CSV table of C-alpha atoms in Angstrom, one decimal:
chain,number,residue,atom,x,y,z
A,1,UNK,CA,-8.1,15.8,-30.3
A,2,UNK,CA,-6.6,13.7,-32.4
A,3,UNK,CA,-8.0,10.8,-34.0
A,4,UNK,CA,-5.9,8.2,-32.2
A,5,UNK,CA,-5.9,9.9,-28.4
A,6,UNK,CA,-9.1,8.4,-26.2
A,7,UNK,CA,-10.4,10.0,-23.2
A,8,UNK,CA,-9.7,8.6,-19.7
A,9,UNK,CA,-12.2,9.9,-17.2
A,10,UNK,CA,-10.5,9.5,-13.4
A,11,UNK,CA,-12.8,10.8,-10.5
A,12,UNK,CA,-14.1,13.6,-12.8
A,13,UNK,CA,-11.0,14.9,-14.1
A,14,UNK,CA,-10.3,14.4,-17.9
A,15,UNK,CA,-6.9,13.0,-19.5
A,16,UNK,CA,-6.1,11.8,-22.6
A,17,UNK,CA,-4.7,8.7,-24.3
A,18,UNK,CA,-3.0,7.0,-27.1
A,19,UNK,CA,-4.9,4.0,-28.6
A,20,UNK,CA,-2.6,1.1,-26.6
A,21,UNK,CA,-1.0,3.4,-24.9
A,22,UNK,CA,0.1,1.9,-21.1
A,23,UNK,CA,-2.6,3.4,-19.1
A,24,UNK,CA,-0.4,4.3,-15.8
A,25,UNK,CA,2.2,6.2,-17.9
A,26,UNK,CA,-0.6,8.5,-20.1
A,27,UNK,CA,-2.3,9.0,-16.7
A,28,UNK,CA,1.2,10.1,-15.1
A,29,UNK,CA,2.3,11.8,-17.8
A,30,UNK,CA,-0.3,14.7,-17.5
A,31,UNK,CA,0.0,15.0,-13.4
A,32,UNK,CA,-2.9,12.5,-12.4
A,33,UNK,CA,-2.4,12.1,-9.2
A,34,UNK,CA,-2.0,7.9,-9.2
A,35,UNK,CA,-0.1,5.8,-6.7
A,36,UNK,CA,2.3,3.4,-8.5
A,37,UNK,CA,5.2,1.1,-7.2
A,38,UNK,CA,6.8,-2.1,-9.1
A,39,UNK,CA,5.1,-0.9,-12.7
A,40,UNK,CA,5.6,-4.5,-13.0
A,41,UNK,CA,1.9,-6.2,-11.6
A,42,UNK,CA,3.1,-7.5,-8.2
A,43,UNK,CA,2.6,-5.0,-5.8
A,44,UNK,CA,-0.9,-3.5,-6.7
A,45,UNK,CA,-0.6,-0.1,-5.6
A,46,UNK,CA,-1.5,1.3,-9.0
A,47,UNK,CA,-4.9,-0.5,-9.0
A,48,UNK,CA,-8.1,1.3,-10.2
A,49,UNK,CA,-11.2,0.5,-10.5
A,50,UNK,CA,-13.9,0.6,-13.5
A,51,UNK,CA,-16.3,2.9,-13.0
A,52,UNK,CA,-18.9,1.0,-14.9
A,53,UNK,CA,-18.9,-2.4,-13.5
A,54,UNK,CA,-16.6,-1.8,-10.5
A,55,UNK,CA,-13.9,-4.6,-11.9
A,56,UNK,CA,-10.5,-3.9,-10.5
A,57,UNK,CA,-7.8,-2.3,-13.5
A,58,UNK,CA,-4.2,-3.1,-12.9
A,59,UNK,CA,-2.9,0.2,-14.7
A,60,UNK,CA,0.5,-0.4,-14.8
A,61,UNK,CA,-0.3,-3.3,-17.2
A,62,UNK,CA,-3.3,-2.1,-18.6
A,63,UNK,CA,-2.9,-0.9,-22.7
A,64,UNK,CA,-6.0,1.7,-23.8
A,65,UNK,CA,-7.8,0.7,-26.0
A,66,UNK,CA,-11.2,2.4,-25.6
A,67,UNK,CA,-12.1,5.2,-23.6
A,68,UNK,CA,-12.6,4.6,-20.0
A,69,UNK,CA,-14.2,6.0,-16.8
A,70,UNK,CA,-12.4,5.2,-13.7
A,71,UNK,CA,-11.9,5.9,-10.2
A,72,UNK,CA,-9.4,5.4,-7.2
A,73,UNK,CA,-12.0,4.4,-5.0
A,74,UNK,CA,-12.7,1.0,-4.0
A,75,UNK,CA,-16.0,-0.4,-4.7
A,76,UNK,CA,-17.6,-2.1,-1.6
A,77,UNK,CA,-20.2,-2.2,0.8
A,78,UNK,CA,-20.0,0.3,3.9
A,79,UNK,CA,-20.4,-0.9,7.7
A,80,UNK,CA,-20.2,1.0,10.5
A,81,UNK,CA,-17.6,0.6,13.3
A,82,UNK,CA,-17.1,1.8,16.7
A,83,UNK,CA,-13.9,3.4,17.9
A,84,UNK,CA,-12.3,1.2,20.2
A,85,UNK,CA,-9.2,2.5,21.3
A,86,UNK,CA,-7.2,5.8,19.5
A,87,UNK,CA,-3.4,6.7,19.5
A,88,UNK,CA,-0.6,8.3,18.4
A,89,UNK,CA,2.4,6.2,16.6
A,90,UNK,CA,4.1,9.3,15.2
A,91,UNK,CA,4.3,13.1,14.8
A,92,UNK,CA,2.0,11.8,11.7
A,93,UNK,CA,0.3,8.8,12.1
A,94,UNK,CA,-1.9,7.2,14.2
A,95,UNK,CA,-3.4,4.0,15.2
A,96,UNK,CA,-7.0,2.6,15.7
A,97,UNK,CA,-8.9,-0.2,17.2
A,98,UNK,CA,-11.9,-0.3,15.4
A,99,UNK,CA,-14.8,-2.8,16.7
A,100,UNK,CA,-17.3,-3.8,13.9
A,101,UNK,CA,-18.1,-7.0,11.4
A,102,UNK,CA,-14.4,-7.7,10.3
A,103,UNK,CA,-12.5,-11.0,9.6
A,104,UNK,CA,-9.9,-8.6,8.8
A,105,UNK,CA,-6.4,-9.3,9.3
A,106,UNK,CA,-2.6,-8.2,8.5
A,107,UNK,CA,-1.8,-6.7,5.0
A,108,UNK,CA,-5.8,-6.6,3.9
A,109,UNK,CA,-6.9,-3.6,2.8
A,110,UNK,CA,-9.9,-1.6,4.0
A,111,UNK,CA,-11.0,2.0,3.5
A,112,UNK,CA,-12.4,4.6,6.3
A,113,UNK,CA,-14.2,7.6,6.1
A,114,UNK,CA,-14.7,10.6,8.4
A,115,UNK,CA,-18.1,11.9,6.9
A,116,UNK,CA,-20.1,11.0,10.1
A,117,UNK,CA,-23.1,13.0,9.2
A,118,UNK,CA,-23.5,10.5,5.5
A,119,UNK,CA,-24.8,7.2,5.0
A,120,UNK,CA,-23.5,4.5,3.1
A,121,UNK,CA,-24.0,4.9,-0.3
A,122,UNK,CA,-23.6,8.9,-0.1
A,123,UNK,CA,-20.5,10.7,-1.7
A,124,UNK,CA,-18.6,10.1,1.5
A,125,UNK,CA,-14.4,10.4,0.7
A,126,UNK,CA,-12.8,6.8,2.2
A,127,UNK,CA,-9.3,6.5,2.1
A,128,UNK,CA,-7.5,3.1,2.0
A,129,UNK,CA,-5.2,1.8,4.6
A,130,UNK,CA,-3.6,-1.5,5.5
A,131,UNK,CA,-4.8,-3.6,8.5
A,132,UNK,CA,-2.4,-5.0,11.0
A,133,UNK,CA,-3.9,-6.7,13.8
A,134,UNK,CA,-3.7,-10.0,13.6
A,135,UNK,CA,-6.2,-12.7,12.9
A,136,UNK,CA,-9.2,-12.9,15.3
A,137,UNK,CA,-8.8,-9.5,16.5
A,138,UNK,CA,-10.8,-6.1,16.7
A,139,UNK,CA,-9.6,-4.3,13.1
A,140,UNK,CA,-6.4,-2.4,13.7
A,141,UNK,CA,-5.5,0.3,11.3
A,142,UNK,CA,-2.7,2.8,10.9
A,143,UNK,CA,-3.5,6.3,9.9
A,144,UNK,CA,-1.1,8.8,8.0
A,145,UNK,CA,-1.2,12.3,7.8
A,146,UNK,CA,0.2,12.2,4.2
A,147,UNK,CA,-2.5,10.5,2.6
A,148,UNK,CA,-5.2,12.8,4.1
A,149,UNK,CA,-6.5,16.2,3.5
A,150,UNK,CA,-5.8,18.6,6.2
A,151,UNK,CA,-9.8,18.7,6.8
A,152,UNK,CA,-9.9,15.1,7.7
A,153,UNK,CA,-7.0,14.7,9.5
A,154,UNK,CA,-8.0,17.2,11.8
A,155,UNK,CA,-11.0,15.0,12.2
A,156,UNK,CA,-8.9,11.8,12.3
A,157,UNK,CA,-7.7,13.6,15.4
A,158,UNK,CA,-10.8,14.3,17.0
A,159,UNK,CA,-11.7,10.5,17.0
A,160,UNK,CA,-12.1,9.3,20.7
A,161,UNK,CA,-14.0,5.9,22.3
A,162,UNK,CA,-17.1,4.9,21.4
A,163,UNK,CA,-17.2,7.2,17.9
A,164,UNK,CA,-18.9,6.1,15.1
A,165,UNK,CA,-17.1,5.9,11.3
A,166,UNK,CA,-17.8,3.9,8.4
A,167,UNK,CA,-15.6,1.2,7.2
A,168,UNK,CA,-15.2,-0.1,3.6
A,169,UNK,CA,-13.8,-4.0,4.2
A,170,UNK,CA,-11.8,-6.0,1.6
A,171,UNK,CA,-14.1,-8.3,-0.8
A,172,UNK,CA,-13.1,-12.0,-2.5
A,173,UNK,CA,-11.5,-14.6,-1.0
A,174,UNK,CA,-7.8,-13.5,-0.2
A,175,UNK,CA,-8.1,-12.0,3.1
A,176,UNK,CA,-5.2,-12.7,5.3
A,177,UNK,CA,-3.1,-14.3,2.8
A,178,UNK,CA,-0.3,-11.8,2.7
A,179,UNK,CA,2.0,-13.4,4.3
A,180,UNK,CA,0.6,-16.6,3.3
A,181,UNK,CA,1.6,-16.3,-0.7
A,182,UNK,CA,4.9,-15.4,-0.5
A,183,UNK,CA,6.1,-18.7,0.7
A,184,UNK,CA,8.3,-17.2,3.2
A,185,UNK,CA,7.5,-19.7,6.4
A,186,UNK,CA,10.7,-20.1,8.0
A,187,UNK,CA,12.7,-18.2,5.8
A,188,UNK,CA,15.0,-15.1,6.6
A,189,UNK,CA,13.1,-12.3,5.7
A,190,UNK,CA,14.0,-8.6,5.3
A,191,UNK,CA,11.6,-6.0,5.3
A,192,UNK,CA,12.5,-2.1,3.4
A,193,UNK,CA,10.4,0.3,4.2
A,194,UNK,CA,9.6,3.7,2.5
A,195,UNK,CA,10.6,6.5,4.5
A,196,UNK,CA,6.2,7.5,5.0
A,197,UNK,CA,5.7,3.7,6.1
A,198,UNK,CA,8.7,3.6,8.7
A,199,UNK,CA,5.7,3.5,11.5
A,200,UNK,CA,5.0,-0.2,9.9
A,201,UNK,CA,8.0,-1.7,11.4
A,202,UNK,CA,6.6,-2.9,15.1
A,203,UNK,CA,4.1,-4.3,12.8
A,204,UNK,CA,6.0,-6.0,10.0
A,205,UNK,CA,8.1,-7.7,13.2
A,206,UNK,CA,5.5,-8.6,15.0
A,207,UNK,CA,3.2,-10.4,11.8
A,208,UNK,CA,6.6,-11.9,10.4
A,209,UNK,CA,7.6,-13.5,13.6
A,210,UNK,CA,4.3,-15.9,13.5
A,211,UNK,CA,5.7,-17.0,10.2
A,212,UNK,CA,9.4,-17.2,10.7
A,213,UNK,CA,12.3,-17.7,13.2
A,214,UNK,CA,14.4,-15.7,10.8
A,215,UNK,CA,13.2,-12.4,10.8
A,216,UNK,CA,16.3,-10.3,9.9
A,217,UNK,CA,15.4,-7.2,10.3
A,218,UNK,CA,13.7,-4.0,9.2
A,219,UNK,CA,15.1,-0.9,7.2
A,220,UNK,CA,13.9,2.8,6.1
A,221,UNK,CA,15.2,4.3,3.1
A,222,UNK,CA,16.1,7.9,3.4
A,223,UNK,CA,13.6,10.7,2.4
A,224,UNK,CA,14.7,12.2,-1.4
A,225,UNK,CA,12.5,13.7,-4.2
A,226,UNK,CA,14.2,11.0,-6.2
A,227,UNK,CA,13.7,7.8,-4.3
A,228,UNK,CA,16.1,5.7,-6.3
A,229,UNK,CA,18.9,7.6,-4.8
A,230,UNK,CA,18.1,5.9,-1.9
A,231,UNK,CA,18.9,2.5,-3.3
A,232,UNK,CA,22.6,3.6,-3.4
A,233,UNK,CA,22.8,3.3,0.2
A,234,UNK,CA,26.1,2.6,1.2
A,235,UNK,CA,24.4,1.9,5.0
A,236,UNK,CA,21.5,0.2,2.7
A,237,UNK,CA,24.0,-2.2,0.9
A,238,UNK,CA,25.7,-2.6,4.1
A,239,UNK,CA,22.4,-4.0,5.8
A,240,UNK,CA,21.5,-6.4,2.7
A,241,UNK,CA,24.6,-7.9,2.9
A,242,UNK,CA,24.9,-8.4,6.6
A,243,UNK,CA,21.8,-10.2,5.9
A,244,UNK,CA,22.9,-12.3,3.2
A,245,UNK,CA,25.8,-13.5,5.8
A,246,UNK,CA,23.4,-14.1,8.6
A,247,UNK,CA,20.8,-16.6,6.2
A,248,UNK,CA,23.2,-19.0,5.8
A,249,UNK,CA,23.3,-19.2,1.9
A,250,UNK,CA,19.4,-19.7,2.3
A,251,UNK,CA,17.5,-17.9,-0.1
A,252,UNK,CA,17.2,-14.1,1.9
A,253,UNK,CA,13.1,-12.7,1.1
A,254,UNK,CA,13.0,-9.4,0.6
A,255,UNK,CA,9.5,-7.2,1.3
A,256,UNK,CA,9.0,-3.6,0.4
A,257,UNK,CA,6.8,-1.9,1.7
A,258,UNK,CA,6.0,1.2,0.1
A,259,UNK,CA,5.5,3.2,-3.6
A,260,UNK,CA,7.7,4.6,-6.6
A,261,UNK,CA,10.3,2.5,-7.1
A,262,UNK,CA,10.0,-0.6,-9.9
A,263,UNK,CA,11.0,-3.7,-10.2
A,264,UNK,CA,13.6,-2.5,-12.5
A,265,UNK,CA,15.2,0.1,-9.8
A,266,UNK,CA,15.0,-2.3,-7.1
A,267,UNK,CA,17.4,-5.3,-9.9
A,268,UNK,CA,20.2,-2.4,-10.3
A,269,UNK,CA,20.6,-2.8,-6.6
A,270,UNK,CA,20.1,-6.6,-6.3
A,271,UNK,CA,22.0,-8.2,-9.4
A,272,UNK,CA,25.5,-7.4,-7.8
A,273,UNK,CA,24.3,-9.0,-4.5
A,274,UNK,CA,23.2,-12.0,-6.4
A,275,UNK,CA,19.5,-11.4,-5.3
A,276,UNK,CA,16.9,-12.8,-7.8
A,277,UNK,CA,13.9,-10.9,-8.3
A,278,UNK,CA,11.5,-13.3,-7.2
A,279,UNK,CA,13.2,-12.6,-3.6
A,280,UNK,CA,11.1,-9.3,-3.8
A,281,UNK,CA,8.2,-8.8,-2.9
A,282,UNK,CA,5.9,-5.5,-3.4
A,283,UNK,CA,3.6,-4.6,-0.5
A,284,UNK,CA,1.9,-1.2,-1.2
């Protein structure tokens, strides 16, 4: 090895790294399997977590400068929930109404696992997911097939009433305040979705209604291997600027909602339609 590369440990699996080297791009560079979207800080999706202390690791901003042991998982206490209600939203997601402590609420993030038969604190696999019922309500999550392995999505569907799973809830003080910090009460809004998270939209329109009268509308990107293609859109443009028209030369909010495209591919679309980059705003 040489004498400048450092070793970055990710959920057992061994990469290497130049001394202040960007973190996200050594990890990507050698397949790591890491979830990225602005590579710019806002939208969290590349987050990971030391494994030594548990503190939370922005790696898209990160520069390595020791050698490090992390992991994707998020480091929080278990509870156990009930399974209040189970259903189908697509060919490949699902929703649930989960009963258990929560003061959950839209855009949080929580984590649920399948391995019934563990306790928490065992080696139990949780995947993250984004609640979206709204506050005061039983925890609502949405479930997609992509982001599973085919062994527990085969248990996902299994799930009926009254079944038991364990739930890994969002810490600090930030809960519900998606919505909240980006300043968009009573502003038009837009929301773009990835073509995985078009399932969202009932849920985006609902949440964005209790915030604004000027909800604008929602739209999916087409599915390519190269999702920047997608941002050259004629029927994507089209939409953006029908929306410009209907704000009123108010400022028009953008959301995305989804992964792989930066802050920099989302300005080659923008600039020409006189949208500012603080318009958008990265939800992963």
């Amino acid at each position: 090895m040489d004498s400048q590369a450092l070793t970055i440990e990710l959920d057992g699996e061994q990469f290497e790294a130049v001394l202040d080297g960007n973190l996200l791009s050594s990890l990507l560079s050698q397949g790591a399997d890491v979830r990225y979207g602005c590579r710019a800080g806002a939208c969290g999706v590349c987050r990971l977590y030391d494994g030594s202390n548990g503190e939370s690791i922005l790696s898209c901003q990160t520069a390595v400068t020791s050698s490090m042991s992390l992991t994707r998982q998020i480091p929080a206490e278990s509870s156990i929930f009930s399974v209040l209600a189970h259903n189908s939203v697509s060919d490949d997601s699902i929703g649930l109404a989960l009963l258990g402590p929560s003061d959950e609420s839209f855009g949080d993030r929580v984590s649920v696992s399948f391995s019934f038969k563990n306790f928490p604190g065992d080696l139990a696999h949780f995947h993250e997911c984004m609640a979206v019922n709204p506050a005061g309500a039983p925890l609502k999550v949405v479930l997609q097939k992509s982001h599973f392995s085919d062994e527990d999505w085969l248990k996902a569907l299994s799930l009926s009433p009254d079944d038991r799973m364990f739930v890994q809830l969002s810490t600090g003080v930030r809960k519900g305040r998606l919505l909240f910090e980006m300043d968009i009460a009573d502003a038009p809004v837009v929301v773009i979705s990835s073509p995985e998270n078009a399932v969202f939209e009932p849920y985006w329109r609902d949440a964005l209604l209790d915030f604004t009268s000027s909800f604008l509308g929602h739209y999916t990107l087409f599915a390519c291997n190269d999702l920047t293609l997608s941002l050259a859109d004629d029927e994507l443009i089209a939409f953006l600027q029908k929306a410009l028209a209907d704000s009123d030369s108010t400022s028009l909010q953008l959301i995305y909602h989804g992964q792989k495209l930066s802050a920099q591919d989302w300005n080659v679309l923008l600039r020409p339609l006189r949208i500012h980059p603080n318009q958008l705003y990265f939800v992963r």
